[in-house]
Structure formats: C-alpha cells, structure tokens
C-alpha cells in the first residue's frame, strides 16, 4: 500500500513535469569567473551558481586559487584551516566533482578557511546547478554554509590546475555576480513560490523561518513602493485515468485539476493534500484582496499568524481558524470566499489556473519545480533562503544609485572586512579602517571619524586632513614623548601635511633632534657655554654675565654708572625727538585747516584784507 501511495505521488509530479516541459525548461543561473593571472590563461568563463551558500549578488570577489594536495574532492574534513588567507586576498578553493554531495564539499572548504569554492566538473558537459542534498542529516550543515560556491566546466578546471602545478606564480581569479541579477530600473519585482503545508520537514521549516524573519524587510520595501511582491503556490493535476481514485479525491480539488501531496504521505489519517490546496488558494486570495485594498503587505502578516494560530502540528489547520485570522487583519471575508470559488465544482478555478500557467518557464525564465523558490526580476534566486542573503539579492536588482535605505545599512554587509581587513588600509592603534562592507561587496574608502575626514587611496594609505586632524593619531605625523615633554609634527594651523617642530629636522613623518651646539646654530658667543637637550638647548655665560637668547650674546648683570647716564641721554633724545615731531605735526595740521576754511568761505563772500583781519581776530579770540 505504501508503495502505491509513493507511486501515485510520483505520477502527479511526473504529470506536472510533462505539462511544464511542453514550453518550459530548467535554467542554470550563472555568474562569471574571470582569470586575472597567470597571463597565458586570462579570460572570462561562465559558472553555475549553487543552490546553497550565499552568492554575492551585485558584488565581486578577487581571490587566490588553491587546490588541495590531498582530499581533492573535499569530501573529508580538512585538518585545521589550511586555506585561511595569509594575505590580503581571500582563498578560493578549487575542488573536484564526485564522491559526495556538493554541499558537503562547500561545508568542508568553509571549515578549512576558504572564502569561496569552485567545483570543477570531471566530464565534458554543459554546466549544471549544484542542488541541496535531500537527506535530512545534510540539513545540519547545509544551513550553516555562508560562503558562495560555483560549478565550472572541465576545461577551466584543468587549466587552473595546470597553472597551479607549475607553481611559477599565483593564480588569481575574480568571481563576479554583478550581472547575475538583472537591475534595469528602480523597482524590483519578486515572487515567492511557497506552500501552506508546515509538515514537510526541513524545507517547510526553512521557508517558514524565512517568511517570519524577512517579513519586516518585505513590508518596508512594499510600503515604500520599492518592490512589487507576489506569492505563488505550486499545484499538480491528476491524470484522467486516476480522477475517480481515492488518492486523487483526497489530494485534489475541482475534479483532479489542482492537487498537492498528502502532508503525512498517508491517505488514511491526518490532513489530506486537498486541505493544503484549499489553504494555498485562500492565501492567494488574501493577497489579491489585500492588494485591491492598497495593503498587499498584509499577506506576510496572514501567513505568519496562520502558522502560529493554525498549525498542523497542533491540529488547528482548518478553514475556521483561517477565517478568524482573516477577520483579525480587517480583511473582507466575503471577498476572499468569492475569490476562492467552489473547490467541489467540476470547473477550472481562475486563480489556480493562472498559478499553473506561471509555473511553466518561458524565455530566459526556468520552470518552477521545487519548493521553496524565489524569483527576482524574472530570474530564479540561487543560494540560501535566509533573510540577509535574500535582501542582498533583492537590493542587487535595483538600478545602481536607486537602492532604498534598507539596502545601505549594516544589515546586509558582506563581512569581507573580517578577513584580512578586506585588503584595505587600517590603523590598528586607533581602530580605524578604510574597509566598508556593502551588499555589493567591500569598498576601500578612507573614512570620516569624529567629524575628521581621512584622504588617500583607501588601500595603502589614508591620512586625516582638515580641522581636528591632529587629534586623530597626530594626523599620521611624527610624535614622541620624553620625560613628560611631547613634540608633534602635526600643526593645527596646517590643514594637511606634517612639519617637524623647532629643534628637530626630518620629513614630518620621522623627526630627529638637532644638536644646536654641535652644529654651531646657537650659543656661539665667546663667553657662552652650550649644552644640548632633546628638542632644544641650554646656554650659560661665564662669570656674572647674563645670556640673551634673542641676541645670542652675554651681557653684565650690573649695569655701570656710565651705562645709566648713557641710557638716560638716549631716552631723553628719543623723547625730545618725539615732542618736536608732535609740535611740527600740530603746526602743519593747523595751517592746512586754515587754508581749507578760507577756500570754503571764499565761495560765499568776497574776502578783503579787513575780512581777513576779522577772521584772524576771531580765530585768535576762539583760541584764547
């Protein structure tokens, strides 16, 4: 009996695949592998993106290729971390196909320190997609794979291995995912092919975990108009010869037109596939009705609430429970029922008919044959179904510079900066780095720290510039402290550059003390005694003489009587000269003003000698 059940399930799946094969096909999603060194094998090649791990959609990775001396298939765990990068470039491990699951190879490589995996084919054939293993034990490590993996053809694999065998130079390749995800405009359209069944093992757990964790991002993107999301559900049809069988009746609605597998794979107990199809249909209609009301994001709330409140495990998976969830979200129950139609009718259902048509691939889009499947901008997503990985892929679907804010925060960092600082500049003393993780990959950009801008190429150098730069590690300039005294080549008055302070010489990045005594730069008078010290010098005079630094001379401490008399004469002369200058200035100023006054008055009245005398008299009276 069990074999009959399994056979009928296979029949349903085969029927669906036959229908889809008429016009559809499975599409291998690709990224590129560009060999940069050695020169003789430079070139671009296609690679197939794996269905596990985290592809760097929208980004690139330049790495050093390594090939294991032993365990070339990577089916056994490596000792320690032999492929952990010792340079600024990450290690991309090349392994051979065969002997074990693809995912196990990636897991062992990741554990050994590799940043990415290239699996070389052992047969001359077209590229294929490396899928997840079906065994439940494998899920323990598959979900932990965080590095990208790609499948390359036999020819490229052999070329890389030959170049590595020569050992004359490093083999450097660039993995590029920038064109793996179309990014034509400022809106992303994506679909999620899922199932309301929560008793299908690890796959159901994975997709439900994704829905709950991604819900916040999905609703934020949808509310902002950045994305257009559509849920979909896979159904099969029952072959005509089995429509009246108990198996078809328990797994299908609308007389065998739309079917789903029995959740427990046992037709005599538990829930039926028919129950799953009806709930799938309801969830499709929830999205339709919510979309009509301008709230398409409510679908995410319904699915997560239904999973919690109406779980199969708790025997609450029912229409009554679903309708309670509908009411709680303020959706029209009548509209949803009208959308669903009559599952018992011997007629096509408009909603599910469209689903079956969309399930079939067309043009560059492949068939949807497995659950769950994510389709972004008409391309099937490859990789781990995990919140940050999917968000990164969706963000890569926006035209560059049009990404929404959620794509520019730390939530979807690539974490390349954790490995050798991403090959970027860093100041370990100040914990300052030019490495910045983004969803498109790491960038080496000189940072802004405490409102102080760093400038440089970001790879080998960054230097603080502008106001406040000296507070950031002395602006990269020389600085040293001895005996509680500190000297620095960074001057706050200079916005850039380094200059050794007085008493030192050098380029500003290294300064050395000047020995003023040895080089005869100071304390050169005959009576002087010079002693050098760090950053300066001390000069003393013999006897009772006093050293004047500005004049670099020694003078007597007690000035003689003659000196005082001479000083008094000099001061008196200076004072007399000042007084004489003042009197001369006053006389010249008065004469000038008299002439100006007379010139003005002459314009209004004739001036004879009498008038002149009167004015002269008036002036004298006024000054008396």
Coordinates of C-alpha atoms in Angstrom, one line a residue:
X1 CA 0.0 0.0 0.0
X2 CA 2.8 2.4 0.9
X3 CA 4.5 1.8 -2.5
X4 CA 1.2 2.6 -4.2
X5 CA 1.0 5.9 -2.4
X6 CA 4.5 6.8 -3.3
X7 CA 3.9 5.7 -6.9
X8 CA 0.8 7.9 -7.1
X9 CA 2.7 10.9 -5.8
X10 CA 5.3 10.3 -8.4
X11 CA 2.6 10.1 -11.1
X12 CA 1.3 13.5 -10.0
X13 CA 4.7 15.1 -10.1
X14 CA 5.5 13.5 -13.5
X15 CA 2.2 14.8 -14.9
X16 CA 3.2 18.3 -13.8
X17 CA 6.6 18.0 -15.3
X18 CA 5.3 16.7 -18.6
X19 CA 2.9 19.7 -18.8
X20 CA 5.7 22.1 -18.0
X21 CA 8.2 20.6 -20.4
X22 CA 6.0 21.5 -23.4
X23 CA 7.2 25.1 -23.3
X24 CA 9.5 25.4 -20.2
X25 CA 12.8 24.2 -19.1
X26 CA 15.2 24.3 -16.1
X27 CA 17.5 27.3 -16.3
X28 CA 21.0 27.3 -14.9
X29 CA 21.6 30.7 -13.2
X30 CA 25.2 31.8 -13.7
X31 CA 27.9 34.2 -12.5
X32 CA 31.2 34.8 -14.2
X33 CA 34.8 33.7 -13.3
X34 CA 37.5 35.9 -14.8
X35 CA 41.0 34.6 -14.6
X36 CA 43.4 37.5 -14.0
X37 CA 46.7 35.7 -13.6
X38 CA 48.7 34.0 -15.0
X39 CA 48.6 35.9 -18.3
X40 CA 48.5 32.8 -20.5
X41 CA 45.1 31.7 -19.3
X42 CA 43.4 35.1 -18.8
X43 CA 39.8 35.2 -19.8
X44 CA 36.2 35.2 -18.8
X45 CA 34.2 32.0 -18.1
X46 CA 30.7 31.1 -17.0
X47 CA 30.0 29.3 -13.8
X48 CA 26.7 27.9 -12.3
X49 CA 25.6 29.4 -9.0
X50 CA 24.9 26.8 -6.3
X51 CA 21.5 26.4 -4.6
X52 CA 23.3 26.6 -1.2
X53 CA 25.5 29.1 0.5
X54 CA 25.4 32.9 0.0
X55 CA 26.2 34.2 -3.5
X56 CA 27.4 37.8 -3.5
X57 CA 24.7 39.1 -5.8
X58 CA 25.6 42.5 -7.1
X59 CA 29.2 42.2 -5.9
X60 CA 32.6 40.6 -6.8
X61 CA 35.4 38.7 -5.1
X62 CA 39.0 38.6 -6.1
X63 CA 40.9 35.7 -4.6
X64 CA 43.9 33.4 -4.7
X65 CA 43.1 30.0 -6.1
X66 CA 44.3 26.9 -4.1
X67 CA 44.0 23.2 -4.9
X68 CA 44.3 20.6 -2.1
X69 CA 47.4 18.3 -2.3
X70 CA 45.2 15.6 -0.7
X71 CA 41.4 15.2 -0.4
X72 CA 40.9 16.9 -3.8
X73 CA 37.2 16.2 -3.8
X74 CA 36.9 17.8 -0.3
X75 CA 34.6 15.0 0.8
X76 CA 36.6 14.6 4.0
X77 CA 37.1 17.3 6.6
X78 CA 40.5 19.1 6.4
X79 CA 42.8 19.4 9.4
X80 CA 42.7 22.9 10.8
X81 CA 42.3 25.9 8.5
X82 CA 44.9 25.3 5.7
X83 CA 43.1 27.6 3.3
X84 CA 42.7 30.6 5.6
X85 CA 44.1 33.6 3.8
X86 CA 47.6 34.7 5.0
X87 CA 47.5 37.7 2.6
X88 CA 45.1 40.5 1.8
X89 CA 43.4 38.2 -0.8
X90 CA 40.9 35.6 0.3
X91 CA 41.4 31.9 -0.8
X92 CA 39.1 30.5 -3.4
X93 CA 39.3 26.7 -3.1
X94 CA 39.2 24.6 -6.3
X95 CA 37.9 21.0 -5.7
X96 CA 36.9 18.1 -7.9
X97 CA 33.5 16.8 -8.5
X98 CA 32.5 13.4 -7.3
X99 CA 32.3 11.0 -4.3
X100 CA 29.9 13.1 -2.1
X101 CA 27.3 15.9 -2.1
X102 CA 28.2 19.3 -3.5
X103 CA 27.1 21.0 -0.3
X104 CA 29.4 18.8 1.8
X105 CA 32.4 19.9 -0.3
X106 CA 31.5 23.6 0.4
X107 CA 31.0 22.9 4.1
X108 CA 34.4 21.2 4.4
X109 CA 36.0 24.1 2.5
X110 CA 34.4 26.7 4.6
X111 CA 35.5 24.9 7.8
X112 CA 39.1 24.9 6.4
X113 CA 39.1 28.7 5.9
X114 CA 38.2 29.1 2.2
X115 CA 36.2 32.2 1.3
X116 CA 34.6 30.6 -1.8
X117 CA 34.5 27.2 -3.7
X118 CA 34.9 26.3 -7.3
X119 CA 33.8 22.7 -8.1
X120 CA 35.4 21.5 -11.4
X121 CA 33.4 19.1 -13.5
X122 CA 35.0 15.7 -14.3
X123 CA 33.0 15.4 -17.5
X124 CA 32.8 17.5 -20.7
X125 CA 29.2 18.6 -20.4
X126 CA 27.0 21.7 -20.0
X127 CA 27.0 23.5 -16.7
X128 CA 24.6 22.2 -14.0
X129 CA 23.2 23.7 -10.8
X130 CA 24.6 22.2 -7.6
X131 CA 21.5 21.5 -5.5
X132 CA 20.9 20.7 -1.8
X133 CA 21.0 17.1 -0.8
X134 CA 17.6 15.5 0.1
X135 CA 18.9 13.6 3.1
X136 CA 17.7 15.1 6.4
X137 CA 21.1 14.7 8.0
X138 CA 22.6 17.1 5.5
X139 CA 20.4 19.9 6.7
X140 CA 22.6 20.2 9.8
X141 CA 25.5 21.6 7.8
X142 CA 23.7 22.9 4.7
X143 CA 22.1 25.7 6.6
X144 CA 25.4 26.7 8.1
X145 CA 27.1 27.3 4.7
X146 CA 27.8 31.0 4.3
X147 CA 30.3 31.1 1.5
X148 CA 29.5 31.2 -2.2
X149 CA 30.0 28.2 -4.4
X150 CA 30.1 27.8 -8.2
X151 CA 30.3 24.9 -10.7
X152 CA 32.8 25.3 -13.5
X153 CA 33.4 23.2 -16.6
X154 CA 36.1 20.6 -17.0
X155 CA 38.2 22.7 -19.4
X156 CA 38.5 25.7 -17.0
X157 CA 39.2 23.3 -14.1
X158 CA 42.1 21.6 -15.9
X159 CA 43.6 25.0 -16.9
X160 CA 43.6 26.2 -13.3
X161 CA 45.1 23.0 -12.0
X162 CA 47.9 23.1 -14.6
X163 CA 48.7 26.7 -13.7
X164 CA 48.8 25.8 -10.1
X165 CA 51.0 22.8 -10.7
X166 CA 53.7 25.0 -12.4
X167 CA 54.0 27.0 -9.2
X168 CA 55.7 29.9 -11.0
X169 CA 53.1 32.5 -10.0
X170 CA 49.9 32.9 -8.1
X171 CA 46.6 32.1 -9.8
X172 CA 44.2 34.9 -9.3
X173 CA 40.5 34.9 -10.3
X174 CA 37.6 37.3 -9.9
X175 CA 34.2 35.9 -9.2
X176 CA 31.6 38.3 -10.5
X177 CA 27.8 38.3 -9.6
X178 CA 27.1 41.9 -10.8
X179 CA 25.2 40.7 -13.9
X180 CA 23.7 37.6 -12.3
X181 CA 20.7 39.6 -11.1
X182 CA 19.1 41.9 -13.7
X183 CA 18.8 45.5 -12.4
X184 CA 17.1 47.5 -15.1
X185 CA 15.2 50.1 -13.1
X186 CA 14.4 51.5 -9.6
X187 CA 11.7 48.9 -8.7
X188 CA 12.2 45.2 -8.1
X189 CA 9.5 42.6 -8.9
X190 CA 9.9 39.4 -7.0
X191 CA 7.8 36.2 -6.4
X192 CA 7.9 33.6 -3.7
X193 CA 6.7 30.1 -4.5
X194 CA 5.7 28.5 -1.3
X195 CA 3.3 26.2 0.4
X196 CA 0.9 26.4 3.4
X197 CA 1.8 22.9 4.5
X198 CA 4.0 23.1 7.6
X199 CA 4.6 19.3 7.9
X200 CA 7.0 18.7 5.0
X201 CA 10.2 18.5 7.1
X202 CA 13.3 20.8 6.8
X203 CA 12.0 22.5 3.6
X204 CA 8.8 23.7 5.3
X205 CA 10.8 24.8 8.4
X206 CA 13.2 26.7 6.2
X207 CA 10.5 28.6 4.2
X208 CA 8.5 29.4 7.3
X209 CA 11.6 30.7 9.1
X210 CA 12.4 32.8 6.1
X211 CA 8.8 34.3 6.0
X212 CA 8.9 35.2 9.6
X213 CA 12.4 36.7 9.5
X214 CA 12.0 38.5 6.2
X215 CA 8.5 39.9 6.9
X216 CA 9.8 43.3 8.2
X217 CA 12.0 44.0 5.2
X218 CA 9.4 42.8 2.8
X219 CA 6.7 45.1 4.3
X220 CA 9.1 48.1 4.4
X221 CA 10.0 47.7 0.8
X222 CA 6.4 47.2 -0.3
X223 CA 5.1 50.2 1.7
X224 CA 7.7 52.4 0.2
X225 CA 6.8 51.4 -3.3
X226 CA 10.3 50.0 -3.9
X227 CA 9.2 46.4 -4.7
X228 CA 6.2 44.5 -6.1
X229 CA 5.8 41.2 -4.4
X230 CA 3.6 38.3 -5.5
X231 CA 3.1 35.0 -3.7
X232 CA 2.6 31.8 -5.7
X233 CA 1.8 28.2 -4.9
X234 CA 2.7 25.1 -6.9
X235 CA -0.1 22.6 -7.7
X236 CA -0.2 19.5 -9.9
X237 CA -3.1 17.9 -11.8
X238 CA -4.3 14.3 -11.5
X239 CA -4.1 12.2 -14.7
X240 CA -7.5 11.5 -16.3
X241 CA -7.2 7.7 -15.5
X242 CA -7.0 8.4 -11.8
X243 CA -9.5 11.2 -11.3
X244 CA -12.1 8.9 -9.6
X245 CA -9.5 7.2 -7.4
X246 CA -9.5 7.7 -3.6
X247 CA -6.0 9.1 -3.9
X248 CA -6.9 11.8 -6.4
X249 CA -10.1 12.7 -4.5
X250 CA -8.1 13.2 -1.3
X251 CA -5.3 15.2 -2.9
X252 CA -7.2 17.3 -5.4
X253 CA -10.0 19.8 -5.9
X254 CA -12.1 20.8 -8.9
X255 CA -12.2 17.2 -10.1
X256 CA -8.5 16.5 -10.2
X257 CA -7.4 19.8 -11.7
X258 CA -5.4 21.1 -8.8
X259 CA -3.6 18.8 -6.4
X260 CA -1.0 18.7 -3.6
X261 CA 0.8 15.8 -1.9
X262 CA -0.6 14.3 1.3
X263 CA 1.2 16.0 4.2
X264 CA 1.8 12.8 6.1
X265 CA 2.1 10.6 2.9
X266 CA -0.7 8.5 4.4
X267 CA -4.2 8.8 2.9
X268 CA -5.9 7.1 5.8
X269 CA -5.1 9.6 8.5
X270 CA -4.2 13.2 9.3
X271 CA -4.7 16.0 6.7
X272 CA -5.2 15.5 3.0
X273 CA -3.5 17.2 0.1
X274 CA -6.9 18.6 -0.7
X275 CA -6.8 20.6 2.6
X276 CA -3.4 22.1 1.5
X277 CA -4.7 23.1 -1.9
X278 CA -7.7 24.9 -0.4
X279 CA -5.4 26.8 2.1
X280 CA -3.0 27.7 -0.7
X281 CA -5.9 29.1 -2.6
X282 CA -7.1 31.1 0.4
X283 CA -3.7 32.6 0.8
X284 CA -3.6 33.6 -2.8
X285 CA -6.9 35.3 -2.4
X286 CA -5.8 37.0 0.8
X287 CA -3.0 38.7 -1.3
X288 CA -5.5 39.6 -4.1
X289 CA -8.0 41.2 -1.7
X290 CA -5.3 42.9 0.3
X291 CA -3.7 44.3 -2.9
X292 CA -7.1 45.7 -4.0
X293 CA -7.4 47.5 -0.7
X294 CA -3.9 49.0 -1.1
X295 CA -2.3 46.8 1.6
X296 CA -0.6 44.0 -0.3
X297 CA 1.9 43.6 2.6
X298 CA -0.8 42.1 4.8
X299 CA -0.1 38.8 3.1
X300 CA 3.0 38.5 5.3
X301 CA 1.0 39.0 8.4
X302 CA -1.6 36.5 7.4
X303 CA 0.9 33.8 6.6
X304 CA 2.9 34.2 9.9
X305 CA -0.2 34.5 12.0
X306 CA -1.8 31.4 10.4
X307 CA 1.4 29.4 11.0
X308 CA 1.2 30.3 14.7
X309 CA -2.5 30.0 15.2
X310 CA -3.5 27.3 12.8
X311 CA -0.5 24.8 12.8
X312 CA -0.9 21.3 11.5
X313 CA 1.2 20.1 14.5
X314 CA -1.4 21.4 16.9
X315 CA -4.3 20.0 14.7
X316 CA -5.7 23.5 14.1
X317 CA -5.1 23.6 10.3
X318 CA -8.6 24.4 9.2
X319 CA -10.8 26.9 7.3
X320 CA -12.4 28.1 10.5
X321 CA -9.1 29.0 12.0
X322 CA -8.0 30.7 8.8
X323 CA -11.2 32.8 8.7
X324 CA -10.5 34.0 12.3
X325 CA -7.1 35.2 11.1
X326 CA -8.7 37.0 8.2
X327 CA -11.1 38.9 10.5
X328 CA -8.3 39.8 12.9
X329 CA -6.4 41.5 10.0
X330 CA -9.5 43.5 8.9
X331 CA -9.8 41.8 5.5
X332 CA -13.1 41.2 3.7
X333 CA -14.0 37.5 4.3
X334 CA -16.8 37.7 1.7
X335 CA -14.4 38.9 -1.0
X336 CA -11.9 36.2 -0.1
X337 CA -14.6 33.5 -0.4
X338 CA -15.8 34.9 -3.7
X339 CA -12.2 34.8 -5.0
X340 CA -11.8 31.2 -3.9
X341 CA -14.8 29.9 -5.7
X342 CA -16.2 26.4 -5.3
X343 CA -13.5 23.8 -4.7
X344 CA -16.0 21.0 -5.4
X345 CA -17.1 22.3 -8.8
X346 CA -16.2 20.4 -12.0
X347 CA -14.7 23.6 -13.4
X348 CA -11.5 25.5 -13.7
X349 CA -10.5 27.9 -10.9
X350 CA -9.4 31.2 -12.3
X351 CA -6.8 31.8 -9.6
X352 CA -5.2 28.4 -9.6
X353 CA -5.3 28.1 -13.4
X354 CA -3.0 31.2 -13.6
X355 CA -0.7 29.6 -11.0
X356 CA -0.2 26.5 -13.1
X357 CA 0.5 28.7 -16.2
X358 CA 3.0 30.8 -14.4
X359 CA 4.7 27.7 -13.0
X360 CA 5.9 26.9 -16.5
X361 CA 9.1 28.7 -17.6
X362 CA 9.3 31.0 -20.6
X363 CA 12.1 32.8 -22.4
X364 CA 15.0 33.2 -20.0
X365 CA 13.0 32.0 -17.0
X366 CA 13.0 28.4 -16.0
X367 CA 10.3 26.1 -14.7
X368 CA 9.4 26.3 -11.0
X369 CA 9.6 22.6 -9.9
X370 CA 10.8 22.8 -6.3
X371 CA 9.7 24.4 -3.1
X372 CA 10.5 27.0 -2.0
X373 CA 11.6 29.0 -5.0
X374 CA 12.3 32.7 -5.1
X375 CA 12.2 34.6 -8.4
X376 CA 13.7 38.1 -8.5
X377 CA 13.3 40.3 -11.7
X378 CA 12.3 37.1 -13.6
X379 CA 15.4 35.2 -12.5
X380 CA 15.4 32.3 -10.1
X381 CA 17.3 33.1 -6.9
X382 CA 20.1 30.6 -6.0
X383 CA 21.5 30.2 -2.6
X384 CA 20.5 30.0 1.0
X385 CA 16.9 31.1 1.7
X386 CA 17.9 33.4 4.6
X387 CA 16.9 37.0 5.4
X388 CA 20.1 38.9 4.8
X389 CA 21.1 36.8 1.8
X390 CA 17.8 37.3 0.0
X391 CA 17.7 41.0 0.9
X392 CA 21.2 41.4 -0.7
X393 CA 19.9 39.7 -3.9
X394 CA 16.8 42.0 -4.0
X395 CA 19.0 45.0 -3.4
X396 CA 21.2 43.9 -6.3
X397 CA 18.0 44.1 -8.5
X398 CA 17.8 47.9 -8.2
X399 CA 19.4 50.1 -10.7
X400 CA 22.7 51.4 -9.2
X401 CA 22.3 54.5 -7.1
X402 CA 18.5 54.0 -6.7
X403 CA 18.7 51.5 -3.8
X404 CA 16.3 52.2 -0.9
X405 CA 17.8 53.0 2.5
X406 CA 17.3 49.4 3.8
X407 CA 19.9 48.3 1.2
X408 CA 22.5 50.7 2.5
X409 CA 22.7 49.8 6.2
X410 CA 24.8 47.2 8.0
X411 CA 22.1 44.6 8.0
X412 CA 23.3 43.0 4.7
X413 CA 27.0 43.6 5.0
X414 CA 29.2 41.1 3.2
X415 CA 31.6 40.8 6.2
X416 CA 34.6 40.7 3.8
X417 CA 36.2 43.2 6.2
X418 CA 36.5 40.5 8.8
X419 CA 39.1 38.7 6.7
X420 CA 42.4 40.5 6.5
X421 CA 40.5 43.8 6.7
X422 CA 39.3 43.2 3.2
X423 CA 42.8 44.2 1.9
X424 CA 42.2 47.8 2.8
X425 CA 44.2 50.3 4.9
X426 CA 43.8 50.3 8.6
X427 CA 45.2 52.0 11.7
X428 CA 45.1 49.3 14.4
X429 CA 46.2 51.8 17.1
X430 CA 43.1 53.9 16.6
X431 CA 40.9 51.0 15.4
X432 CA 40.2 53.0 12.2
X433 CA 39.8 51.2 8.8
X434 CA 39.0 52.1 5.2
X435 CA 37.2 48.8 4.7
X436 CA 33.4 49.2 4.4
X437 CA 31.0 46.2 3.8
X438 CA 28.1 46.8 1.5
X439 CA 25.7 44.4 -0.2
X440 CA 27.6 44.8 -3.4
X441 CA 30.9 43.8 -1.7
X442 CA 33.5 45.6 0.3
X443 CA 34.8 49.0 -0.5
X444 CA 38.2 50.5 0.4
X445 CA 37.2 54.1 1.1
X446 CA 39.0 56.4 3.6
X447 CA 36.6 57.1 6.4
X448 CA 35.3 60.0 8.4
X449 CA 36.0 59.6 12.1
X450 CA 34.7 62.0 14.8
X451 CA 34.0 64.6 12.0
X452 CA 37.6 64.3 10.8
X453 CA 38.0 63.3 7.1
X454 CA 40.7 60.9 6.0
X455 CA 42.0 61.1 2.5
X456 CA 44.0 58.6 0.4
X457 CA 43.6 55.6 -1.9
X458 CA 42.0 53.5 0.8
X459 CA 44.2 50.5 0.1
X460 CA 47.7 51.5 1.2
X461 CA 47.2 54.9 2.8
X462 CA 44.6 57.2 4.5
X463 CA 45.6 60.4 6.2
X464 CA 43.5 62.7 8.4
X465 CA 43.0 66.2 6.9
X466 CA 41.3 69.4 7.9
X467 CA 40.5 70.9 11.3
X468 CA 40.9 68.5 14.2
X469 CA 43.1 66.2 12.3
X470 CA 45.9 66.3 14.9
X471 CA 43.6 64.7 17.4
X472 CA 43.4 61.6 15.2
X473 CA 46.7 59.9 15.8
X474 CA 48.6 63.2 15.2
X475 CA 47.3 63.3 11.7
X476 CA 49.6 60.5 10.8
X477 CA 52.6 62.7 11.6
X478 CA 55.6 62.0 13.9
X479 CA 55.1 62.4 17.6
X480 CA 57.2 61.5 20.6
X481 CA 57.2 62.0 24.3
X482 CA 60.3 62.0 26.6
X483 CA 60.5 63.0 30.2
X484 CA 56.9 64.2 30.2
X485 CA 57.5 66.5 27.2
X486 CA 55.7 65.8 23.9
X487 CA 56.6 67.1 20.5
X488 CA 54.5 66.6 17.3
X489 CA 54.9 67.3 13.6
X490 CA 51.2 67.9 13.2
X491 CA 50.3 71.6 13.4
X492 CA 46.6 72.6 13.9
X493 CA 47.3 75.7 11.8
X494 CA 48.1 73.4 8.8
X495 CA 45.1 71.6 7.3
X496 CA 47.4 69.0 5.6
X497 CA 51.0 67.8 5.8
X498 CA 53.5 67.3 8.5
X499 CA 56.3 69.6 9.6
X500 CA 58.9 68.9 12.2
X501 CA 58.8 71.4 15.1
X502 CA 61.6 73.8 16.0
X503 CA 64.6 71.9 17.3
X504 CA 64.0 68.9 15.1
X505 CA 64.7 68.1 11.4
X506 CA 63.1 65.5 9.1
X507 CA 60.2 65.0 6.7
X508 CA 57.4 65.3 9.4
X509 CA 56.8 61.5 9.5
X510 CA 60.2 61.0 11.2
X511 CA 61.8 63.8 13.1
X512 CA 65.2 63.8 14.9
X513 CA 66.7 66.2 17.4
X514 CA 69.0 68.9 16.2
X515 CA 72.2 69.3 18.1
X516 CA 72.4 73.1 18.1
X517 CA 75.7 73.1 20.0
X518 CA 77.5 70.7 17.7
X519 CA 76.2 72.4 14.5
X520 CA 77.0 75.9 15.9
X521 CA 73.4 77.0 15.4
X522 CA 73.2 78.7 18.9
X523 CA 75.2 79.9 21.9
X524 CA 78.0 81.0 19.6
X525 CA 79.4 84.0 21.6
X526 CA 82.9 83.6 23.1
X527 CA 81.6 83.8 26.7
X528 CA 78.9 81.1 26.1
X529 CA 78.8 77.5 27.2
X530 CA 76.3 75.3 25.2
X531 CA 74.6 72.1 26.3
X532 CA 72.3 70.2 24.0
X533 CA 69.0 68.7 25.2
X534 CA 66.1 66.9 23.4
X535 CA 64.1 69.4 21.4
X536 CA 66.3 72.4 22.3
X537 CA 69.5 73.5 24.1
X538 CA 70.7 75.3 27.3
X539 CA 73.2 78.2 27.1
X540 CA 75.1 79.7 30.0
X541 CA 77.6 82.6 30.2
X542 CA 80.8 82.7 32.1
X543 CA 81.0 84.6 35.4
X544 CA 78.2 87.1 36.2
X545 CA 77.2 87.6 32.6
X546 CA 73.6 87.1 31.5
X547 CA 72.7 85.2 28.3
X548 CA 70.2 87.0 26.0
X549 CA 68.8 84.3 23.7
X550 CA 67.4 86.7 21.1
X551 CA 70.7 88.3 20.6
X552 CA 72.8 85.2 21.3
X553 CA 75.0 87.3 23.5
X554 CA 76.2 87.7 27.1
X555 CA 75.8 91.0 29.0
X556 CA 76.7 92.0 32.5
X557 CA 74.0 91.6 35.2
X558 CA 75.0 95.0 36.9
X559 CA 75.0 98.0 34.5
X560 CA 77.7 100.7 35.3
X561 CA 77.0 104.4 36.2
X562 CA 78.2 105.4 32.8
X563 CA 75.7 103.0 31.3
X564 CA 72.9 104.5 33.2
X565 CA 73.9 108.0 32.1
X566 CA 74.2 106.9 28.6
X567 CA 70.8 105.2 28.7
X568 CA 69.3 108.4 30.2
X569 CA 70.7 110.5 27.4
X570 CA 69.4 108.1 24.8
X571 CA 66.0 108.1 26.3
X572 CA 66.0 111.9 26.6
X573 CA 66.9 112.2 22.9
X574 CA 64.2 109.9 21.9
X575 CA 61.6 111.8 24.0
X576 CA 62.8 115.2 22.6
X577 CA 62.6 114.0 19.1
X578 CA 59.1 112.7 19.7
X579 CA 57.9 116.1 21.2
X580 CA 59.4 118.0 18.3
X581 CA 57.7 115.8 15.9
X582 CA 54.4 116.3 17.6
X583 CA 54.7 120.2 17.6
X584 CA 55.6 120.1 13.9
X585 CA 52.6 117.9 13.2
X586 CA 50.2 120.2 15.0
X587 CA 51.5 123.3 13.2
X588 CA 51.2 121.7 9.8
X589 CA 47.7 120.5 10.6
X590 CA 46.5 123.9 11.7
X591 CA 47.9 125.6 8.6
X592 CA 46.2 123.1 6.4
X593 CA 42.8 123.6 8.1
X594 CA 43.1 127.5 7.9
X595 CA 43.6 127.2 4.2
X596 CA 40.7 124.9 3.7
X597 CA 38.3 127.2 5.7
X598 CA 39.3 130.2 3.7
X599 CA 38.8 128.3 0.5
X600 CA 35.3 127.4 1.5
X601 CA 34.3 130.8 2.7
X602 CA 35.6 132.5 -0.4
X603 CA 32.9 130.6 -2.4
X604 CA 30.1 132.5 -0.5
X605 CA 31.6 136.0 0.2
X606 CA 34.5 138.2 -1.0
X607 CA 37.4 138.3 1.3
X608 CA 39.4 141.6 1.6
X609 CA 42.0 142.5 4.0
X610 CA 39.6 143.7 6.6
X611 CA 37.6 140.5 6.5
X612 CA 40.9 138.6 6.7
X613 CA 41.8 140.5 9.8
X614 CA 38.4 139.9 11.3
X615 CA 38.8 136.2 10.7
X616 CA 42.2 136.3 12.1
X617 CA 40.9 138.1 15.2
X618 CA 38.1 135.7 15.5
X619 CA 40.4 132.8 15.4
X620 CA 42.7 134.3 18.0
X621 CA 39.7 135.0 20.3
X622 CA 38.4 131.5 19.9
X623 CA 41.8 130.0 20.9
X624 CA 42.4 132.3 23.8

